[in-house]
PDB file of C-alpha atoms in Angstrom:
ATOM      1  CA  UNK A   1       0.509  -0.126  -0.102  1.00 93.00           C
ATOM      2  CA  UNK A   2       1.186   3.887  -1.191  1.00 96.00           C
ATOM      3  CA  UNK A   3       0.653   6.653   0.254  1.00 97.00           C
ATOM      4  CA  UNK A   4      -0.384   9.758  -2.854  1.00 97.00           C
ATOM      5  CA  UNK A   5      -0.242  13.465  -1.379  1.00 97.00           C
ATOM      6  CA  UNK A   6      -2.888  15.563  -3.208  1.00 98.00           C
ATOM      7  CA  UNK A   7      -2.163  19.002  -3.508  1.00 97.00           C
ATOM      8  CA  UNK A   8      -4.255  22.192  -4.748  1.00 98.00           C
ATOM      9  CA  UNK A   9      -7.263  20.821  -3.900  1.00 97.00           C
ATOM     10  CA  UNK A  10     -10.509  23.492  -4.916  1.00 95.00           C
ATOM     11  CA  UNK A  11     -11.551  24.081  -0.237  1.00 93.00           C
ATOM     12  CA  UNK A  12     -14.997  22.673  -1.651  1.00 93.00           C
ATOM     13  CA  UNK A  13     -13.073  19.066  -2.832  1.00 94.00           C
ATOM     14  CA  UNK A  14     -15.360  16.243  -0.638  1.00 94.00           C
ATOM     15  CA  UNK A  15     -13.828  12.997   0.559  1.00 96.00           C
ATOM     16  CA  UNK A  16     -15.908  11.071  -1.650  1.00 96.00           C
ATOM     17  CA  UNK A  17     -15.006  13.301  -4.575  1.00 96.00           C
ATOM     18  CA  UNK A  18     -11.130  13.218  -4.573  1.00 96.00           C
ATOM     19  CA  UNK A  19     -11.728   9.400  -4.194  1.00 96.00           C
ATOM     20  CA  UNK A  20     -14.002   9.285  -7.226  1.00 96.00           C
ATOM     21  CA  UNK A  21     -11.852  11.077  -9.495  1.00 96.00           C
ATOM     22  CA  UNK A  22      -8.952   8.708  -8.337  1.00 96.00           C
ATOM     23  CA  UNK A  23     -10.731   5.156  -8.443  1.00 95.00           C
ATOM     24  CA  UNK A  24     -10.811   5.458 -12.523  1.00 94.00           C
ATOM     25  CA  UNK A  25      -7.081   4.708 -12.808  1.00 95.00           C
ATOM     26  CA  UNK A  26      -7.307   1.906  -9.636  1.00 94.00           C
ATOM     27  CA  UNK A  27      -8.579   1.051  -6.353  1.00 94.00           C
ATOM     28  CA  UNK A  28      -8.563   4.068  -3.324  1.00 96.00           C
ATOM     29  CA  UNK A  29      -8.524   1.923   0.294  1.00 97.00           C
ATOM     30  CA  UNK A  30      -8.862   5.089   2.334  1.00 97.00           C
ATOM     31  CA  UNK A  31      -8.654   8.774   0.772  1.00 96.00           C
ATOM     32  CA  UNK A  32      -8.397  12.096   3.645  1.00 97.00           C
ATOM     33  CA  UNK A  33      -8.855  15.592   3.184  1.00 97.00           C
ATOM     34  CA  UNK A  34      -7.202  17.483   5.205  1.00 96.00           C
ATOM     35  CA  UNK A  35      -9.320  19.993   7.696  1.00 95.00           C
ATOM     36  CA  UNK A  36      -7.986  22.916   9.576  1.00 94.00           C
ATOM     37  CA  UNK A  37      -9.112  22.069  12.777  1.00 94.00           C
ATOM     38  CA  UNK A  38     -10.716  25.300  14.370  1.00 94.00           C
ATOM     39  CA  UNK A  39     -12.439  25.819  11.365  1.00 92.00           C
ATOM     40  CA  UNK A  40     -13.567  22.734  10.126  1.00 91.00           C
ATOM     41  CA  UNK A  41     -12.537  24.421   6.102  1.00 93.00           C
ATOM     42  CA  UNK A  42     -10.224  22.001   3.987  1.00 94.00           C
ATOM     43  CA  UNK A  43      -6.459  22.904   3.966  1.00 96.00           C
ATOM     44  CA  UNK A  44      -6.371  22.114   0.806  1.00 96.00           C
ATOM     45  CA  UNK A  45      -4.358  19.041   0.258  1.00 97.00           C
ATOM     46  CA  UNK A  46      -5.132  15.436   0.726  1.00 97.00           C
ATOM     47  CA  UNK A  47      -3.937  12.089   1.250  1.00 97.00           C
ATOM     48  CA  UNK A  48      -5.287   8.709  -0.896  1.00 97.00           C
ATOM     49  CA  UNK A  49      -3.984   4.670   0.492  1.00 97.00           C
ATOM     50  CA  UNK A  50      -4.127   2.965  -2.998  1.00 97.00           C
ATOM     51  CA  UNK A  51      -2.116  -0.648  -4.105  1.00 95.00           C
ATOM     52  CA  UNK A  52       1.997  -0.522  -4.875  1.00 94.00           C
ATOM     53  CA  UNK A  53       0.999  -1.495  -8.383  1.00 94.00           C
ATOM     54  CA  UNK A  54      -1.628   1.663  -8.985  1.00 94.00           C
ATOM     55  CA  UNK A  55       0.419   4.198  -7.417  1.00 95.00           C
ATOM     56  CA  UNK A  56       2.555   5.073 -10.453  1.00 96.00           C
ATOM     57  CA  UNK A  57       0.096   5.248 -13.033  1.00 95.00           C
ATOM     58  CA  UNK A  58      -2.332   7.085 -11.384  1.00 96.00           C
ATOM     59  CA  UNK A  59       0.543   9.667 -10.138  1.00 97.00           C
ATOM     60  CA  UNK A  60       1.403   9.779 -13.807  1.00 97.00           C
ATOM     61  CA  UNK A  61      -2.746  10.138 -14.755  1.00 96.00           C
ATOM     62  CA  UNK A  62      -3.740  12.796 -12.281  1.00 97.00           C
ATOM     63  CA  UNK A  63      -0.990  14.579 -11.954  1.00 98.00           C
ATOM     64  CA  UNK A  64      -1.039  18.803 -12.924  1.00 97.00           C
ATOM     65  CA  UNK A  65      -5.024  17.628 -14.159  1.00 97.00           C
ATOM     66  CA  UNK A  66      -8.419  19.304 -13.363  1.00 96.00           C
ATOM     67  CA  UNK A  67      -9.791  18.855 -10.736  1.00 95.00           C
ATOM     68  CA  UNK A  68     -12.845  21.307 -10.306  1.00 92.00           C
ATOM     69  CA  UNK A  69     -11.636  23.884 -11.900  1.00 94.00           C
ATOM     70  CA  UNK A  70      -8.167  23.364 -10.145  1.00 96.00           C
ATOM     71  CA  UNK A  71      -4.603  21.970 -11.592  1.00 97.00           C
ATOM     72  CA  UNK A  72      -3.869  19.244  -8.567  1.00 98.00           C
ATOM     73  CA  UNK A  73      -0.321  18.021  -7.681  1.00 98.00           C
ATOM     74  CA  UNK A  74       0.339  14.735  -7.273  1.00 98.00           C
ATOM     75  CA  UNK A  75       2.943  12.765  -5.963  1.00 96.00           C
ATOM     76  CA  UNK A  76       4.318   9.600  -3.425  1.00 96.00           C
ATOM     77  CA  UNK A  77       3.630  10.983   0.001  1.00 93.00           C
ATOM     78  CA  UNK A  78       6.300  11.425   2.309  1.00 86.00           C
ATOM     79  CA  UNK A  79       6.725  10.327   6.117  1.00 80.00           C
ATOM     80  CA  UNK A  80       5.814  13.550   8.251  1.00 76.00           C
ATOM     81  CA  UNK A  81       9.033  15.160  10.066  1.00 75.00           C
ATOM     82  CA  UNK A  82       9.406  15.516  13.396  1.00 70.00           C
ATOM     83  CA  UNK A  83       8.349  18.860  14.340  1.00 62.00           C
ATOM     84  CA  UNK A  84      10.672  20.707  17.355  1.00 62.00           C
TER      85      UNK A  84
END
């Protein structure tokens, strides 16, 4: 299983919409749109968990494509850095 980072999302994009857009290119196991803790508003990015075999194809197919009026950025997610 690989996790993909999806950036530059429109504020209105739901998790269902994001999963729907990517499911054309393979199985989506989990999808999260990250929201602000205080306002609940989207922060404009999210993560999608996909099969290893589908990851590269999804990145190539979806990176720099239009999703609800914005060009999204898609790449393999990097591990979170420790904050100090």
